[in-house]
Amino acid sequence: RLSKIDQNLTERMGKIDARRTERKTKIEDRVDERKDRVTEHRERMDERLSEHMAKIEERAATETQKQAVAAFRTAMTQAINARRTAVDQAVNAFHGTVGQLVAQRKTTIDQAISAAKSAKQAAFDKAKTDCAASVDARTVRENLVAAIKSTKDTFTITVKAAQDAFRTSFEAAKNTKKAAFEKAHADFKAALEKAKADLKAVLGNTGSTSTTP
């Protein structure tokens, strides 16, 4: 029973290190993939906007209409850049927060691992001392088993608390990012509708104009 408890504790510590490495690699891969997707998507949307603007500019015959088209292009560029900036800031803030949360969790768990190792060693040292002092062998074993089990339970509780705290804070960070995204999109939509209305007042119906961050 003692060897089983000790083995479980040791294996648990080893798995934590393995999962850390795996999670770190996955996070880095996801960040790089998202950056690539966003860059490619924005390039496509810029091309579509340029094509749409070219068609609108073809319809501008008078100087007033040309000025209105130029103002529309400026308004669209500003709206798109504002949304992209807001989205990028939200993403960067999210990644920064997650990085802090990961570091905090790592510190807590590292301290738990260190404490568990020290407690385990202390339990074995006491068992040796008790044996040298001719304490009943059964009592020595029972005390050692109880000490190792207590160490394992304390370690498990501490790690679970750290994981739970991380998940709670992580969800809060996700919600903050989501709210920032929603505001960025709402602000963009409002700016887009105003720009289209201003242009339509001079040039007539401009069709659909939309880009994503």
C-alpha positions as protocol buffer text, in pm:
chain_id: "A"
residue {
  index: 1
  type: ARG
  ca { x: 0 y: 0 z: 0 }
}
residue {
  index: 2
  type: LEU
  ca { x: 280 y: 240 z: 88 }
}
residue {
  index: 3
  type: SER
  ca { x: 466 y: 183 z: -239 }
}
residue {
  index: 4
  type: LYS
  ca { x: 139 y: 231 z: -430 }
}
residue {
  index: 5
  type: ILE
  ca { x: 65 y: 565 z: -261 }
}
residue {
  index: 6
  type: ASP
  ca { x: 421 y: 683 z: -310 }
}
residue {
  index: 7
  type: GLN
  ca { x: 417 y: 573 z: -674 }
}
residue {
  index: 8
  type: ASN
  ca { x: 91 y: 756 z: -741 }
}
residue {
  index: 9
  type: LEU
  ca { x: 231 y: 1075 z: -595 }
}
residue {
  index: 10
  type: THR
  ca { x: 551 y: 1051 z: -798 }
}
residue {
  index: 11
  type: GLU
  ca { x: 362 y: 973 z: -1120 }
}
residue {
  index: 12
  type: ARG
  ca { x: 127 y: 1266 z: -1061 }
}
residue {
  index: 13
  type: MET
  ca { x: 421 y: 1505 z: -1033 }
}
residue {
  index: 14
  type: GLY
  ca { x: 575 y: 1365 z: -1352 }
}
residue {
  index: 15
  type: LYS
  ca { x: 251 y: 1397 z: -1550 }
}
residue {
  index: 16
  type: ILE
  ca { x: 218 y: 1761 z: -1451 }
}
residue {
  index: 17
  type: ASP
  ca { x: 555 y: 1843 z: -1610 }
}
residue {
  index: 18
  type: ALA
  ca { x: 465 y: 1647 z: -1925 }
}
residue {
  index: 19
  type: ARG
  ca { x: 130 y: 1823 z: -1962 }
}
residue {
  index: 20
  type: ARG
  ca { x: 295 y: 2162 z: -1917 }
}
residue {
  index: 21
  type: THR
  ca { x: 526 y: 2103 z: -2211 }
}
residue {
  index: 22
  type: GLU
  ca { x: 241 y: 1974 z: -2426 }
}
residue {
  index: 23
  type: ARG
  ca { x: 12 y: 2267 z: -2341 }
}
residue {
  index: 24
  type: LYS
  ca { x: 287 y: 2522 z: -2406 }
}
residue {
  index: 25
  type: THR
  ca { x: 353 y: 2378 z: -2752 }
}
residue {
  index: 26
  type: LYS
  ca { x: -18 y: 2371 z: -2840 }
}
residue {
  index: 27
  type: ILE
  ca { x: -71 y: 2731 z: -2727 }
}
residue {
  index: 28
  type: GLU
  ca { x: 225 y: 2856 z: -2930 }
}
residue {
  index: 29
  type: ASP
  ca { x: 103 y: 2666 z: -3238 }
}
residue {
  index: 30
  type: ARG
  ca { x: -249 y: 2807 z: -3205 }
}
residue {
  index: 31
  type: VAL
  ca { x: -122 y: 3164 z: -3170 }
}
residue {
  index: 32
  type: ASP
  ca { x: 92 y: 3130 z: -3482 }
}
residue {
  index: 33
  type: GLU
  ca { x: -192 y: 2970 z: -3678 }
}
residue {
  index: 34
  type: ARG
  ca { x: -433 y: 3247 z: -3580 }
}
residue {
  index: 35
  type: LYS
  ca { x: -189 y: 3518 z: -3684 }
}
residue {
  index: 36
  type: ASP
  ca { x: -149 y: 3354 z: -4024 }
}
residue {
  index: 37
  type: ARG
  ca { x: -525 y: 3315 z: -4071 }
}
residue {
  index: 38
  type: VAL
  ca { x: -597 y: 3673 z: -3971 }
}
residue {
  index: 39
  type: THR
  ca { x: -326 y: 3812 z: -4198 }
}
residue {
  index: 40
  type: GLU
  ca { x: -451 y: 3612 z: -4498 }
}
residue {
  index: 41
  type: HIS
  ca { x: -813 y: 3702 z: -4428 }
}
residue {
  index: 42
  type: ARG
  ca { x: -739 y: 4072 z: -4396 }
}
residue {
  index: 43
  type: GLU
  ca { x: -545 y: 4070 z: -4721 }
}
residue {
  index: 44
  type: ARG
  ca { x: -842 y: 3912 z: -4901 }
}
residue {
  index: 45
  type: MET
  ca { x: -1081 y: 4165 z: -4751 }
}
residue {
  index: 46
  type: ASP
  ca { x: -855 y: 4453 z: -4852 }
}
residue {
  index: 47
  type: GLU
  ca { x: -856 y: 4325 z: -5209 }
}
residue {
  index: 48
  type: ARG
  ca { x: -1236 y: 4299 z: -5209 }
}
residue {
  index: 49
  type: LEU
  ca { x: -1267 y: 4651 z: -5071 }
}
residue {
  index: 50
  type: SER
  ca { x: -1033 y: 4787 z: -5337 }
}
residue {
  index: 51
  type: GLU
  ca { x: -1239 y: 4619 z: -5608 }
}
residue {
  index: 52
  type: HIS
  ca { x: -1561 y: 4756 z: -5462 }
}
residue {
  index: 53
  type: MET
  ca { x: -1418 y: 5106 z: -5430 }
}
residue {
  index: 54
  type: ALA
  ca { x: -1301 y: 5096 z: -5792 }
}
residue {
  index: 55
  type: LYS
  ca { x: -1657 y: 5022 z: -5905 }
}
residue {
  index: 56
  type: ILE
  ca { x: -1794 y: 5307 z: -5692 }
}
residue {
  index: 57
  type: GLU
  ca { x: -1532 y: 5549 z: -5825 }
}
residue {
  index: 58
  type: GLU
  ca { x: -1638 y: 5464 z: -6180 }
}
residue {
  index: 59
  type: ARG
  ca { x: -1984 y: 5600 z: -6098 }
}
residue {
  index: 60
  type: ALA
  ca { x: -1852 y: 5932 z: -5971 }
}
residue {
  index: 61
  type: ALA
  ca { x: -1895 y: 6182 z: -6254 }
}
residue {
  index: 62
  type: THR
  ca { x: -1905 y: 6520 z: -6086 }
}
residue {
  index: 63
  type: GLU
  ca { x: -1650 y: 6678 z: -5855 }
}
residue {
  index: 64
  type: THR
  ca { x: -1900 y: 6658 z: -5569 }
}
residue {
  index: 65
  type: GLN
  ca { x: -1947 y: 6288 z: -5628 }
}
residue {
  index: 66
  type: LYS
  ca { x: -1570 y: 6230 z: -5647 }
}
residue {
  index: 67
  type: GLN
  ca { x: -1525 y: 6411 z: -5316 }
}
residue {
  index: 68
  type: ALA
  ca { x: -1801 y: 6201 z: -5162 }
}
residue {
  index: 69
  type: VAL
  ca { x: -1632 y: 5880 z: -5281 }
}
residue {
  index: 70
  type: ALA
  ca { x: -1298 y: 5997 z: -5143 }
}
residue {
  index: 71
  type: ALA
  ca { x: -1464 y: 6075 z: -4809 }
}
residue {
  index: 72
  type: PHE
  ca { x: -1625 y: 5731 z: -4814 }
}
residue {
  index: 73
  type: ARG
  ca { x: -1291 y: 5561 z: -4878 }
}
residue {
  index: 74
  type: THR
  ca { x: -1134 y: 5755 z: -4591 }
}
residue {
  index: 75
  type: ALA
  ca { x: -1421 y: 5671 z: -4357 }
}
residue {
  index: 76
  type: MET
  ca { x: -1404 y: 5304 z: -4450 }
}
residue {
  index: 77
  type: THR
  ca { x: -1027 y: 5288 z: -4404 }
}
residue {
  index: 78
  type: GLN
  ca { x: -1052 y: 5453 z: -4063 }
}
residue {
  index: 79
  type: ALA
  ca { x: -1335 y: 5223 z: -3954 }
}
residue {
  index: 80
  type: ILE
  ca { x: -1152 y: 4910 z: -4067 }
}
residue {
  index: 81
  type: ASN
  ca { x: -827 y: 5015 z: -3903 }
}
residue {
  index: 82
  type: ALA
  ca { x: -1006 y: 5106 z: -3582 }
}
residue {
  index: 83
  type: ARG
  ca { x: -1175 y: 4768 z: -3566 }
}
residue {
  index: 84
  type: ARG
  ca { x: -856 y: 4580 z: -3644 }
}
residue {
  index: 85
  type: THR
  ca { x: -667 y: 4776 z: -3380 }
}
residue {
  index: 86
  type: ALA
  ca { x: -936 y: 4708 z: -3120 }
}
residue {
  index: 87
  type: VAL
  ca { x: -944 y: 4339 z: -3207 }
}
residue {
  index: 88
  type: ASP
  ca { x: -565 y: 4308 z: -3198 }
}
residue {
  index: 89
  type: GLN
  ca { x: -550 y: 4488 z: -2863 }
}
residue {
  index: 90
  type: ALA
  ca { x: -814 y: 4256 z: -2721 }
}
residue {
  index: 91
  type: VAL
  ca { x: -627 y: 3949 z: -2844 }
}
residue {
  index: 92
  type: ASN
  ca { x: -295 y: 4074 z: -2708 }
}
residue {
  index: 93
  type: ALA
  ca { x: -452 y: 4161 z: -2374 }
}
residue {
  index: 94
  type: PHE
  ca { x: -608 y: 3814 z: -2360 }
}
residue {
  index: 95
  type: HIS
  ca { x: -278 y: 3643 z: -2434 }
}
residue {
  index: 96
  type: GLY
  ca { x: -104 y: 3859 z: -2176 }
}
residue {
  index: 97
  type: THR
  ca { x: -361 y: 3771 z: -1911 }
}
residue {
  index: 98
  type: VAL
  ca { x: -345 y: 3402 z: -1994 }
}
residue {
  index: 99
  type: GLY
  ca { x: 33 y: 3415 z: -1973 }
}
residue {
  index: 100
  type: GLN
  ca { x: 9 y: 3562 z: -1624 }
}
residue {
  index: 101
  type: LEU
  ca { x: -247 y: 3301 z: -1521 }
}
residue {
  index: 102
  type: VAL
  ca { x: -27 y: 3019 z: -1649 }
}
residue {
  index: 103
  type: ALA
  ca { x: 270 y: 3161 z: -1458 }
}
residue {
  index: 104
  type: GLN
  ca { x: 66 y: 3192 z: -1140 }
}
residue {
  index: 105
  type: ARG
  ca { x: -62 y: 2836 z: -1173 }
}
residue {
  index: 106
  type: LYS
  ca { x: 290 y: 2710 z: -1238 }
}
residue {
  index: 107
  type: THR
  ca { x: 423 y: 2887 z: -929 }
}
residue {
  index: 108
  type: THR
  ca { x: 149 y: 2744 z: -708 }
}
residue {
  index: 109
  type: ILE
  ca { x: 193 y: 2391 z: -839 }
}
residue {
  index: 110
  type: ASP
  ca { x: 572 y: 2410 z: -824 }
}
residue {
  index: 111
  type: GLN
  ca { x: 545 y: 2511 z: -461 }
}
residue {
  index: 112
  type: ALA
  ca { x: 306 y: 2222 z: -401 }
}
residue {
  index: 113
  type: ILE
  ca { x: 548 y: 1979 z: -564 }
}
residue {
  index: 114
  type: SER
  ca { x: 837 y: 2110 z: -356 }
}
residue {
  index: 115
  type: ALA
  ca { x: 631 y: 2088 z: -38 }
}
residue {
  index: 116
  type: ALA
  ca { x: 518 y: 1734 z: -124 }
}
residue {
  index: 117
  type: LYS
  ca { x: 874 y: 1619 z: -187 }
}
residue {
  index: 118
  type: SER
  ca { x: 992 y: 1770 z: 141 }
}
residue {
  index: 119
  type: ALA
  ca { x: 701 y: 1618 z: 334 }
}
residue {
  index: 120
  type: LYS
  ca { x: 761 y: 1279 z: 178 }
}
residue {
  index: 121
  type: GLN
  ca { x: 1130 y: 1289 z: 263 }
}
residue {
  index: 122
  type: ALA
  ca { x: 1051 y: 1400 z: 616 }
}
residue {
  index: 123
  type: ALA
  ca { x: 810 y: 1108 z: 655 }
}
residue {
  index: 124
  type: PHE
  ca { x: 1074 y: 856 z: 546 }
}
residue {
  index: 125
  type: ASP
  ca { x: 1337 y: 1022 z: 766 }
}
residue {
  index: 126
  type: LYS
  ca { x: 1105 y: 995 z: 1066 }
}
residue {
  index: 127
  type: ALA
  ca { x: 1038 y: 631 z: 989 }
}
residue {
  index: 128
  type: LYS
  ca { x: 1412 y: 562 z: 988 }
}
residue {
  index: 129
  type: THR
  ca { x: 1456 y: 750 z: 1313 }
}
residue {
  index: 130
  type: ASP
  ca { x: 1168 y: 560 z: 1474 }
}
residue {
  index: 131
  type: CYS
  ca { x: 1314 y: 229 z: 1358 }
}
residue {
  index: 132
  type: ALA
  ca { x: 1650 y: 323 z: 1505 }
}
residue {
  index: 133
  type: ALA
  ca { x: 1471 y: 409 z: 1830 }
}
residue {
  index: 134
  type: SER
  ca { x: 1309 y: 61 z: 1836 }
}
residue {
  index: 135
  type: VAL
  ca { x: 955 y: 191 z: 1782 }
}
residue {
  index: 136
  type: ASP
  ca { x: 713 y: -90 z: 1700 }
}
residue {
  index: 137
  type: ALA
  ca { x: 752 y: -176 z: 1330 }
}
residue {
  index: 138
  type: ARG
  ca { x: 378 y: -183 z: 1272 }
}
residue {
  index: 139
  type: THR
  ca { x: 340 y: 161 z: 1426 }
}
residue {
  index: 140
  type: VAL
  ca { x: 626 y: 294 z: 1214 }
}
residue {
  index: 141
  type: ARG
  ca { x: 464 y: 162 z: 898 }
}
residue {
  index: 142
  type: GLU
  ca { x: 118 y: 292 z: 986 }
}
residue {
  index: 143
  type: ASN
  ca { x: 257 y: 637 z: 1064 }
}
residue {
  index: 144
  type: LEU
  ca { x: 454 y: 639 z: 741 }
}
residue {
  index: 145
  type: VAL
  ca { x: 155 y: 533 z: 532 }
}
residue {
  index: 146
  type: ALA
  ca { x: -60 y: 799 z: 698 }
}
residue {
  index: 147
  type: ALA
  ca { x: 204 y: 1068 z: 639 }
}
residue {
  index: 148
  type: ILE
  ca { x: 250 y: 980 z: 272 }
}
residue {
  index: 149
  type: LYS
  ca { x: -127 y: 967 z: 219 }
}
residue {
  index: 150
  type: SER
  ca { x: -167 y: 1305 z: 388 }
}
residue {
  index: 151
  type: THR
  ca { x: 104 y: 1447 z: 164 }
}
residue {
  index: 152
  type: LYS
  ca { x: -66 y: 1306 z: -147 }
}
residue {
  index: 153
  type: ASP
  ca { x: -407 y: 1440 z: -40 }
}
residue {
  index: 154
  type: THR
  ca { x: -269 y: 1785 z: 35 }
}
residue {
  index: 155
  type: PHE
  ca { x: -90 y: 1792 z: -299 }
}
residue {
  index: 156
  type: THR
  ca { x: -404 y: 1686 z: -486 }
}
residue {
  index: 157
  type: ILE
  ca { x: -619 y: 1947 z: -314 }
}
residue {
  index: 158
  type: THR
  ca { x: -366 y: 2224 z: -381 }
}
residue {
  index: 159
  type: VAL
  ca { x: -330 y: 2134 z: -748 }
}
residue {
  index: 160
  type: LYS
  ca { x: -707 y: 2114 z: -796 }
}
residue {
  index: 161
  type: ALA
  ca { x: -752 y: 2454 z: -633 }
}
residue {
  index: 162
  type: ALA
  ca { x: -488 y: 2601 z: -864 }
}
residue {
  index: 163
  type: GLN
  ca { x: -654 y: 2447 z: -1169 }
}
residue {
  index: 164
  type: ASP
  ca { x: -999 y: 2568 z: -1063 }
}
residue {
  index: 165
  type: ALA
  ca { x: -869 y: 2921 z: -1004 }
}
residue {
  index: 166
  type: PHE
  ca { x: -704 y: 2918 z: -1346 }
}
residue {
  index: 167
  type: ARG
  ca { x: -1022 y: 2803 z: -1522 }
}
residue {
  index: 168
  type: THR
  ca { x: -1233 y: 3069 z: -1349 }
}
residue {
  index: 169
  type: SER
  ca { x: -992 y: 3350 z: -1440 }
}
residue {
  index: 170
  type: PHE
  ca { x: -946 y: 3211 z: -1791 }
}
residue {
  index: 171
  type: GLU
  ca { x: -1322 y: 3222 z: -1855 }
}
residue {
  index: 172
  type: ALA
  ca { x: -1332 y: 3579 z: -1726 }
}
residue {
  index: 173
  type: ALA
  ca { x: -1051 y: 3673 z: -1968 }
}
residue {
  index: 174
  type: LYS
  ca { x: -1239 y: 3507 z: -2255 }
}
residue {
  index: 175
  type: ASN
  ca { x: -1554 y: 3703 z: -2171 }
}
residue {
  index: 176
  type: THR
  ca { x: -1356 y: 4028 z: -2160 }
}
residue {
  index: 177
  type: LYS
  ca { x: -1211 y: 3953 z: -2503 }
}
residue {
  index: 178
  type: LYS
  ca { x: -1554 y: 3864 z: -2638 }
}
residue {
  index: 179
  type: ALA
  ca { x: -1701 y: 4191 z: -2510 }
}
residue {
  index: 180
  type: ALA
  ca { x: -1416 y: 4385 z: -2673 }
}
residue {
  index: 181
  type: PHE
  ca { x: -1479 y: 4202 z: -3003 }
}
residue {
  index: 182
  type: GLU
  ca { x: -1850 y: 4280 z: -2989 }
}
residue {
  index: 183
  type: LYS
  ca { x: -1786 y: 4648 z: -2922 }
}
residue {
  index: 184
  type: ALA
  ca { x: -1532 y: 4667 z: -3204 }
}
residue {
  index: 185
  type: HIS
  ca { x: -1780 y: 4512 z: -3447 }
}
residue {
  index: 186
  type: ALA
  ca { x: -2066 y: 4733 z: -3327 }
}
residue {
  index: 187
  type: ASP
  ca { x: -1853 y: 5048 z: -3363 }
}
residue {
  index: 188
  type: PHE
  ca { x: -1746 y: 4937 z: -3711 }
}
residue {
  index: 189
  type: LYS
  ca { x: -2103 y: 4867 z: -3818 }
}
residue {
  index: 190
  type: ALA
  ca { x: -2216 y: 5210 z: -3698 }
}
residue {
  index: 191
  type: ALA
  ca { x: -1931 y: 5380 z: -3885 }
}
residue {
  index: 192
  type: LEU
  ca { x: -2002 y: 5176 z: -4197 }
}
residue {
  index: 193
  type: GLU
  ca { x: -2371 y: 5260 z: -4200 }
}
residue {
  index: 194
  type: LYS
  ca { x: -2298 y: 5631 z: -4160 }
}
residue {
  index: 195
  type: ALA
  ca { x: -2039 y: 5626 z: -4438 }
}
residue {
  index: 196
  type: LYS
  ca { x: -2278 y: 5443 z: -4671 }
}
residue {
  index: 197
  type: ALA
  ca { x: -2561 y: 5684 z: -4589 }
}
residue {
  index: 198
  type: ASP
  ca { x: -2339 y: 5985 z: -4656 }
}
residue {
  index: 199
  type: LEU
  ca { x: -2226 y: 5840 z: -4988 }
}
residue {
  index: 200
  type: LYS
  ca { x: -2574 y: 5735 z: -5092 }
}
residue {
  index: 201
  type: ALA
  ca { x: -2701 y: 6087 z: -5034 }
}
residue {
  index: 202
  type: VAL
  ca { x: -2467 y: 6203 z: -5310 }
}
residue {
  index: 203
  type: LEU
  ca { x: -2415 y: 5902 z: -5532 }
}
residue {
  index: 204
  type: GLY
  ca { x: -2720 y: 5683 z: -5479 }
}
residue {
  index: 205
  type: ASN
  ca { x: -2723 y: 5312 z: -5377 }
}
residue {
  index: 206
  type: THR
  ca { x: -2368 y: 5176 z: -5331 }
}
residue {
  index: 207
  type: GLY
  ca { x: -2454 y: 4813 z: -5279 }
}
residue {
  index: 208
  type: SER
  ca { x: -2307 y: 4599 z: -5003 }
}
residue {
  index: 209
  type: THR
  ca { x: -1978 y: 4705 z: -4845 }
}
residue {
  index: 210
  type: SER
  ca { x: -1837 y: 4491 z: -4567 }
}
residue {
  index: 211
  type: THR
  ca { x: -1501 y: 4375 z: -4439 }
}
residue {
  index: 212
  type: THR
  ca { x: -1402 y: 4172 z: -4138 }
}
residue {
  index: 213
  type: PRO
  ca { x: -1103 y: 4233 z: -3911 }
}
